[in-house]
Amino acid sequence: MEQGLVQLVSDLQAGERGAFDRFVELYRPKIFAFSYGMCGHREDAEDVAQETLLQAFRRLDTLRAPEALNTWLLRIARNACLLKHRKSKFAPEHEMSLQELMPGKDGEGLPDVPDWSRLPDEELLNAEMGEQIRQAIAKLAPKYRMVLLLRDVQQLSTAEVAAIVGITEEAVKTQLHRARLAVREKLTRYLKPRIAGAPVSP
Amino acid sequence: MSKKERKPGKRRARAQAAPTSAHMDCRELFALLSQYLDAELKPEACSEIERHLKDCAPCVAFLNTLRKTAELCRQYRPAEAPRPLRQEAREQLRAAYQAACLSRKSKVQGSKSKV
Ligand SMILES: [Zn+2]
């Protein structure tokens, strides 16, 4: 994979026949996966993917290290997303405090933490849950959504995300944690009824 | 750990003073859970957390569900895929690409002719 990537970038920069089509074929869906997560609309996400590829070709010279291709593209995509959303109304940025993300208390004043993590895969990996996760991510304020998409969905490192977003690694960690907490909270509300009567597994 | 000045003979009482967090409470642990899951904490903090988890069932349940949440996000792929690239959009991209190749070529030749 890594070898293929290096080859692809050098073919692309050398103007080799077929490199353009291969690159677009491979990276358009990847950029779309990110921009769709950020925008939530297919049309907007396709626009962002197009704008990203366009910018990428225009700045092809500035890509020095082929292994940085992913983060380089995502940084361009991130900027394209921000531009897109400056025009439309974006949900106002809401700072989430840890306090508001702490688990609630049950009737006896004990933390109410239903453990749904051991539900069988059929319950956690189905299309309905996919939709719940999509909605939970979509409801996050943009800055949290961006970090969660890059870090967990795209599986980039803390350092890579910091470079793409232009914030410190500490800030990436803080925002990722809050984003995960908020998604966990949503999933818990959805899954809680399913484990209500079920015996707790050891 | 590494105090620069260590005066022999003068045993400070400080050594016996409670460490900054005698026992990590649920709230402190709560703030660190993602870093714990991502193996971004120092070993001391990890063992503090593990000590707390030994007898705090709600925190264990919380950690389990947070771990699963991150896992589900990692496996998550949007159900939608982009529609096939329209011809005019592809042409727009190809034009930008070809322009970049041309300017690159002329730069390379420019630098070669200087040598
Ligand atoms: Zn606890």
Tab-separated table of C-alpha atoms and ligand atoms in Angstrom:
chain	number	residue	atom	x	y	z
A	1	MET	CA	0.000	0.000	0.000
A	2	GLU	CA	2.677	2.456	1.074
A	3	GLN	CA	4.766	1.488	-1.960
A	4	GLY	CA	1.742	1.905	-4.220
A	5	LEU	CA	1.086	5.307	-2.751
A	6	VAL	CA	4.621	6.540	-3.339
A	7	GLN	CA	4.421	5.253	-6.903
A	8	LEU	CA	1.058	6.894	-7.483
A	9	VAL	CA	2.246	10.275	-6.237
A	10	SER	CA	5.418	10.162	-8.300
A	11	ASP	CA	3.465	9.045	-11.393
A	12	LEU	CA	1.028	11.839	-10.800
A	13	GLN	CA	3.719	14.452	-10.416
A	14	ALA	CA	5.555	13.131	-13.460
A	15	GLY	CA	2.389	13.307	-15.548
A	16	GLU	CA	2.339	9.547	-16.231
A	17	ARG	CA	-0.524	8.265	-18.306
A	18	GLY	CA	-3.369	6.896	-16.206
A	19	ALA	CA	-2.152	8.420	-12.919
A	20	PHE	CA	-4.827	11.087	-13.001
A	21	ASP	CA	-7.694	8.612	-13.332
A	22	ARG	CA	-6.273	6.282	-10.695
A	23	PHE	CA	-5.821	9.161	-8.286
A	24	VAL	CA	-9.329	10.509	-8.770
A	25	GLU	CA	-10.828	7.017	-8.543
A	26	LEU	CA	-9.045	6.270	-5.295
A	27	TYR	CA	-9.194	9.588	-3.474
A	28	ARG	CA	-12.520	11.084	-4.443
A	29	PRO	CA	-14.449	8.554	-2.306
A	30	LYS	CA	-12.023	9.048	0.590
A	31	ILE	CA	-12.431	12.807	0.541
A	32	PHE	CA	-16.170	12.365	0.166
A	33	ALA	CA	-16.335	10.162	3.263
A	34	PHE	CA	-14.854	13.011	5.278
A	35	SER	CA	-16.778	15.847	3.649
A	36	TYR	CA	-20.037	13.931	3.886
A	37	GLY	CA	-19.440	13.534	7.607
A	38	MET	CA	-18.777	17.251	7.915
A	39	CYS	CA	-21.515	18.557	5.624
A	40	GLY	CA	-24.198	15.937	6.096
A	41	HIS	CA	-25.488	16.482	2.542
A	42	ARG	CA	-24.389	14.481	-0.431
A	43	GLU	CA	-24.464	17.430	-2.792
A	44	ASP	CA	-22.374	19.660	-0.494
A	45	ALA	CA	-19.996	16.784	0.143
A	46	GLU	CA	-19.537	16.211	-3.581
A	47	ASP	CA	-18.864	19.932	-4.065
A	48	VAL	CA	-16.239	19.850	-1.333
A	49	ALA	CA	-14.625	16.760	-2.863
A	50	GLN	CA	-14.483	18.485	-6.235
A	51	GLU	CA	-13.038	21.679	-4.765
A	52	THR	CA	-10.481	19.650	-2.816
A	53	LEU	CA	-9.280	17.734	-5.867
A	54	LEU	CA	-9.125	20.948	-7.859
A	55	GLN	CA	-6.995	22.661	-5.207
A	56	ALA	CA	-4.864	19.551	-4.863
A	57	PHE	CA	-4.029	19.523	-8.574
A	58	ARG	CA	-3.308	23.238	-8.546
A	59	ARG	CA	-0.906	22.799	-5.653
A	60	LEU	CA	0.550	19.468	-6.667
A	61	ASP	CA	4.009	21.013	-6.434
A	62	THR	CA	3.669	21.670	-2.734
A	63	LEU	CA	3.284	17.985	-1.884
A	64	ARG	CA	6.841	16.966	-1.047
A	65	ALA	CA	6.428	13.724	0.874
A	66	PRO	CA	4.120	11.151	-0.748
A	67	GLU	CA	3.355	9.584	2.635
A	68	ALA	CA	1.846	12.911	3.683
A	69	LEU	CA	-0.729	12.697	0.886
A	70	ASN	CA	-3.620	11.793	3.167
A	71	THR	CA	-3.093	14.589	5.651
A	72	TRP	CA	-2.283	17.038	2.857
A	73	LEU	CA	-5.570	16.242	1.100
A	74	LEU	CA	-7.586	16.332	4.301
A	75	ARG	CA	-6.177	19.728	5.190
A	76	ILE	CA	-7.339	21.027	1.833
A	77	ALA	CA	-10.701	19.312	2.343
A	78	ARG	CA	-11.053	20.832	5.789
A	79	ASN	CA	-10.532	24.312	4.385
A	80	ALA	CA	-12.995	23.648	1.587
A	81	CYS	CA	-15.571	22.540	4.189
A	82	LEU	CA	-15.063	25.695	6.215
A	83	LEU	CA	-15.451	27.870	3.132
A	84	LYS	CA	-18.599	26.034	2.146
A	85	HIS	CA	-20.118	26.452	5.547
A	86	ARG	CA	-19.231	30.044	5.977
A	87	LYS	CA	-21.833	30.637	3.307
A	88	SER	CA	-24.534	28.433	4.765
A	89	LYS	CA	-25.704	28.573	8.329
A	90	PHE	CA	-23.618	26.349	10.482
A	91	ALA	CA	-24.832	25.337	13.926
A	92	PRO	CA	-23.401	27.842	16.404
A	93	GLU	CA	-20.291	26.613	18.168
A	94	HIS	CA	-21.219	25.266	21.525
A	95	GLU	CA	-18.511	24.536	24.068
A	96	MET	CA	-19.306	21.286	25.808
A	97	SER	CA	-18.209	21.127	29.418
A	98	LEU	CA	-17.179	17.879	31.034
A	99	GLN	CA	-19.753	18.587	33.705
A	100	GLU	CA	-22.660	18.356	31.294
A	101	LEU	CA	-21.271	15.138	29.848
A	102	MET	CA	-21.003	13.346	33.196
A	103	PRO	CA	-23.479	10.491	33.551
A	104	GLY	CA	-26.789	11.346	35.212
A	105	LYS	CA	-27.914	9.945	38.550
A	106	ASP	CA	-30.570	7.307	39.026
A	107	GLY	CA	-33.414	7.459	41.571
A	108	GLU	CA	-31.079	6.595	44.428
A	109	GLY	CA	-28.474	9.190	43.548
A	110	LEU	CA	-26.079	6.655	42.049
A	111	PRO	CA	-24.515	7.230	38.644
A	112	ASP	CA	-26.780	5.803	35.996
A	113	VAL	CA	-24.453	3.952	33.625
A	114	PRO	CA	-26.116	1.142	31.699
A	115	ASP	CA	-23.381	-0.995	30.166
A	116	TRP	CA	-24.517	-1.731	26.635
A	117	SER	CA	-21.013	-2.577	25.436
A	118	ARG	CA	-21.652	-6.297	25.602
A	119	LEU	CA	-24.765	-6.324	23.500
A	120	PRO	CA	-24.294	-8.795	20.661
A	121	ASP	CA	-22.893	-7.514	17.369
A	122	GLU	CA	-26.262	-8.001	15.674
A	123	GLU	CA	-27.583	-5.235	17.911
A	124	LEU	CA	-24.595	-2.912	17.614
A	125	LEU	CA	-23.492	-3.271	14.020
A	126	ASN	CA	-26.793	-3.150	12.149
A	127	ALA	CA	-28.007	-0.434	9.784
A	128	GLU	CA	-30.203	1.139	12.447
A	129	MET	CA	-27.196	1.650	14.714
A	130	GLY	CA	-25.245	2.996	11.733
A	131	GLU	CA	-27.954	5.620	11.383
A	132	GLN	CA	-27.809	6.394	15.123
A	133	ILE	CA	-24.057	6.900	14.892
A	134	ARG	CA	-24.455	9.091	11.819
A	135	GLN	CA	-26.991	11.259	13.630
A	136	ALA	CA	-24.903	11.446	16.789
A	137	ILE	CA	-21.882	12.621	14.804
A	138	ALA	CA	-23.993	15.034	12.765
A	139	LYS	CA	-25.323	16.678	15.939
A	140	LEU	CA	-21.867	17.514	17.233
A	141	ALA	CA	-20.744	21.116	16.856
A	142	PRO	CA	-18.405	21.368	13.830
A	143	LYS	CA	-15.120	21.552	15.705
A	144	TYR	CA	-15.892	18.404	17.692
A	145	ARG	CA	-17.257	16.655	14.635
A	146	MET	CA	-14.129	17.422	12.656
A	147	VAL	CA	-11.796	16.007	15.272
A	148	LEU	CA	-13.877	12.880	15.781
A	149	LEU	CA	-14.141	12.246	12.041
A	150	LEU	CA	-10.420	12.654	11.537
A	151	ARG	CA	-9.280	10.813	14.617
A	152	ASP	CA	-11.767	7.955	14.935
A	153	VAL	CA	-13.435	7.580	11.547
A	154	GLN	CA	-10.378	8.347	9.389
A	155	GLN	CA	-8.101	6.938	12.084
A	156	LEU	CA	-5.382	9.566	11.889
A	157	SER	CA	-2.963	10.133	14.753
A	158	THR	CA	-3.327	12.938	17.276
A	159	ALA	CA	-0.342	14.719	15.692
A	160	GLU	CA	-1.777	14.423	12.185
A	161	VAL	CA	-5.130	15.806	13.287
A	162	ALA	CA	-3.423	18.676	15.094
A	163	ALA	CA	-1.589	19.522	11.862
A	164	ILE	CA	-4.722	19.342	9.733
A	165	VAL	CA	-6.942	21.385	12.017
A	166	GLY	CA	-4.224	23.770	13.143
A	167	ILE	CA	-4.637	23.264	16.883
A	168	THR	CA	-2.395	21.758	19.563
A	169	GLU	CA	-2.308	18.042	20.280
A	170	GLU	CA	-3.704	18.797	23.726
A	171	ALA	CA	-6.686	20.502	22.126
A	172	VAL	CA	-7.196	17.511	19.822
A	173	LYS	CA	-7.306	15.201	22.850
A	174	THR	CA	-9.717	17.432	24.738
A	175	GLN	CA	-12.084	17.861	21.810
A	176	LEU	CA	-11.956	14.201	20.868
A	177	HIS	CA	-12.851	13.190	24.396
A	178	ARG	CA	-15.832	15.521	24.516
A	179	ALA	CA	-16.979	14.417	21.083
A	180	ARG	CA	-16.830	10.755	22.096
A	181	LEU	CA	-18.631	11.499	25.350
A	182	ALA	CA	-21.450	13.210	23.477
A	183	VAL	CA	-21.758	10.363	20.974
A	184	ARG	CA	-21.687	7.833	23.820
A	185	GLU	CA	-24.466	9.735	25.528
A	186	LYS	CA	-26.666	9.603	22.421
A	187	LEU	CA	-26.008	5.914	21.866
A	188	THR	CA	-26.716	5.206	25.520
A	189	ARG	CA	-30.099	6.883	25.292
A	190	TYR	CA	-30.892	4.767	22.260
A	191	LEU	CA	-29.601	1.469	23.642
A	192	LYS	CA	-30.695	1.763	27.252
A	193	PRO	CA	-34.163	0.266	26.717
A	194	ARG	CA	-32.566	-2.792	25.134
A	195	ILE	CA	-30.632	-3.767	28.205
A	196	ALA	CA	-33.189	-2.622	30.775
A	197	GLY	CA	-34.558	-6.064	31.593
A	198	ALA	CA	-31.558	-8.047	30.499
A	199	PRO	CA	-29.389	-9.691	33.133
A	200	VAL	CA	-25.966	-8.133	33.549
A	201	SER	CA	-23.339	-10.387	32.100
A	202	PRO	CA	-20.406	-11.074	34.384
B	1	MET	CA	10.663	13.139	40.696
B	2	SER	CA	13.959	14.798	39.872
B	3	LYS	CA	14.424	17.585	42.373
B	4	LYS	CA	17.530	19.495	41.470
B	5	GLU	CA	18.646	20.317	44.961
B	6	ARG	CA	18.698	17.502	47.371
B	7	LYS	CA	20.115	18.499	50.713
B	8	PRO	CA	21.353	15.484	52.600
B	9	GLY	CA	20.432	15.265	56.249
B	10	LYS	CA	17.480	17.535	55.840
B	11	ARG	CA	14.723	15.054	55.320
B	12	ARG	CA	11.755	17.076	54.280
B	13	ALA	CA	8.376	16.312	55.627
B	14	ARG	CA	7.137	16.915	52.130
B	15	ALA	CA	8.071	13.378	51.192
B	16	GLN	CA	5.376	12.181	53.505
B	17	ALA	CA	2.776	14.688	52.480
B	18	ALA	CA	-0.084	13.234	50.519
B	19	PRO	CA	0.662	12.891	46.827
B	20	THR	CA	-1.254	15.385	44.762
B	21	SER	CA	-4.075	12.920	44.214
B	22	ALA	CA	-4.316	10.407	46.993
B	23	HIS	CA	-7.132	8.688	45.219
B	24	MET	CA	-8.379	9.643	41.875
B	25	ASP	CA	-12.098	10.261	42.096
B	26	CYS	CA	-14.708	9.514	39.457
B	27	ARG	CA	-14.657	13.062	38.164
B	28	GLU	CA	-10.894	13.155	37.660
B	29	LEU	CA	-10.961	9.756	36.013
B	30	PHE	CA	-13.824	10.824	33.783
B	31	ALA	CA	-11.672	13.572	32.283
B	32	LEU	CA	-8.915	11.147	31.313
B	33	LEU	CA	-10.781	8.198	29.847
B	34	SER	CA	-10.186	8.851	26.147
B	35	GLN	CA	-6.489	9.370	26.709
B	36	TYR	CA	-6.490	6.190	28.729
B	37	LEU	CA	-8.166	4.285	25.886
B	38	ASP	CA	-5.750	5.768	23.354
B	39	ALA	CA	-2.711	4.852	25.465
B	40	GLU	CA	-1.721	8.496	25.721
B	41	LEU	CA	-1.237	8.601	29.488
B	42	LYS	CA	1.828	8.072	31.610
B	43	PRO	CA	2.066	4.683	33.364
B	44	GLU	CA	1.443	6.296	36.773
B	45	ALA	CA	-1.850	7.774	35.637
B	46	CYS	CA	-2.836	4.439	34.100
B	47	SER	CA	-2.268	2.555	37.330
B	48	GLU	CA	-4.198	5.223	39.245
B	49	ILE	CA	-7.090	4.675	36.889
B	50	GLU	CA	-6.860	0.924	37.124
B	51	ARG	CA	-6.834	1.120	40.900
B	52	HIS	CA	-9.994	3.203	40.829
B	53	LEU	CA	-11.680	0.867	38.373
B	54	LYS	CA	-11.122	-2.108	40.674
B	55	ASP	CA	-13.934	-1.021	42.918
B	56	CYS	CA	-16.045	1.421	40.971
B	57	ALA	CA	-18.612	-0.403	38.845
B	58	PRO	CA	-20.156	2.739	37.273
B	59	CYS	CA	-16.757	3.902	36.009
B	60	VAL	CA	-16.075	0.431	34.586
B	61	ALA	CA	-19.425	0.508	32.771
B	62	PHE	CA	-18.683	4.009	31.577
B	63	LEU	CA	-15.257	3.038	30.278
B	64	ASN	CA	-16.692	-0.019	28.513
B	65	THR	CA	-19.316	2.005	26.697
B	66	LEU	CA	-16.853	4.765	25.805
B	67	ARG	CA	-14.441	2.185	24.397
B	68	LYS	CA	-17.269	0.662	22.379
B	69	THR	CA	-18.328	4.101	21.147
B	70	ALA	CA	-14.842	4.785	19.784
B	71	GLU	CA	-14.798	1.322	18.221
B	72	LEU	CA	-18.151	1.887	16.533
B	73	CYS	CA	-16.952	5.242	15.205
B	74	ARG	CA	-13.858	3.559	13.771
B	75	GLN	CA	-16.035	1.010	11.988
B	76	TYR	CA	-18.551	3.584	10.860
B	77	ARG	CA	-18.733	4.263	7.135
B	78	PRO	CA	-21.320	6.589	5.647
B	79	ALA	CA	-24.042	4.700	3.833
B	80	GLU	CA	-23.887	7.220	1.003
B	81	ALA	CA	-21.236	7.108	-1.682
B	82	PRO	CA	-20.505	9.924	-4.110
B	83	ARG	CA	-22.302	9.734	-7.428
B	84	PRO	CA	-20.073	9.085	-10.436
B	85	LEU	CA	-18.073	12.118	-11.435
B	86	ARG	CA	-19.852	14.164	-14.097
B	87	GLN	CA	-17.986	14.611	-17.361
B	88	GLU	CA	-17.625	18.371	-16.996
B	89	ALA	CA	-16.350	18.033	-13.432
B	90	ARG	CA	-13.778	15.500	-14.601
B	91	GLU	CA	-12.707	17.838	-17.392
B	92	GLN	CA	-12.318	20.680	-14.922
B	93	LEU	CA	-10.028	18.523	-12.791
B	94	ARG	CA	-8.059	17.272	-15.770
B	95	ALA	CA	-7.484	20.829	-16.966
B	96	ALA	CA	-6.132	21.834	-13.545
B	97	TYR	CA	-3.929	18.749	-13.497
B	98	GLN	CA	-2.549	19.354	-16.974
B	99	ALA	CA	-1.829	22.991	-16.164
B	100	ALA	CA	0.101	21.855	-13.085
B	101	CYS	CA	2.082	19.335	-15.151
B	102	LEU	CA	2.948	21.966	-17.715
B	103	SER	CA	4.161	24.517	-15.218
B	104	ARG	CA	6.140	21.796	-13.463
B	105	LYS	CA	7.773	20.724	-16.700
B	106	SER	CA	8.739	24.268	-17.587
B	107	LYS	CA	10.183	24.768	-14.110
B	108	VAL	CA	12.232	21.582	-14.391
B	109	GLN	CA	13.500	22.581	-17.821
B	110	GLY	CA	14.205	26.086	-16.607
B	111	SER	CA	16.395	24.806	-13.790
B	112	LYS	CA	18.105	22.316	-16.127
B	113	SER	CA	19.022	24.970	-18.648
B	114	LYS	CA	20.628	27.030	-15.918
B	115	VAL	CA	23.041	24.244	-15.000
C	1	ZN	ZN	-15.598	5.886	39.720
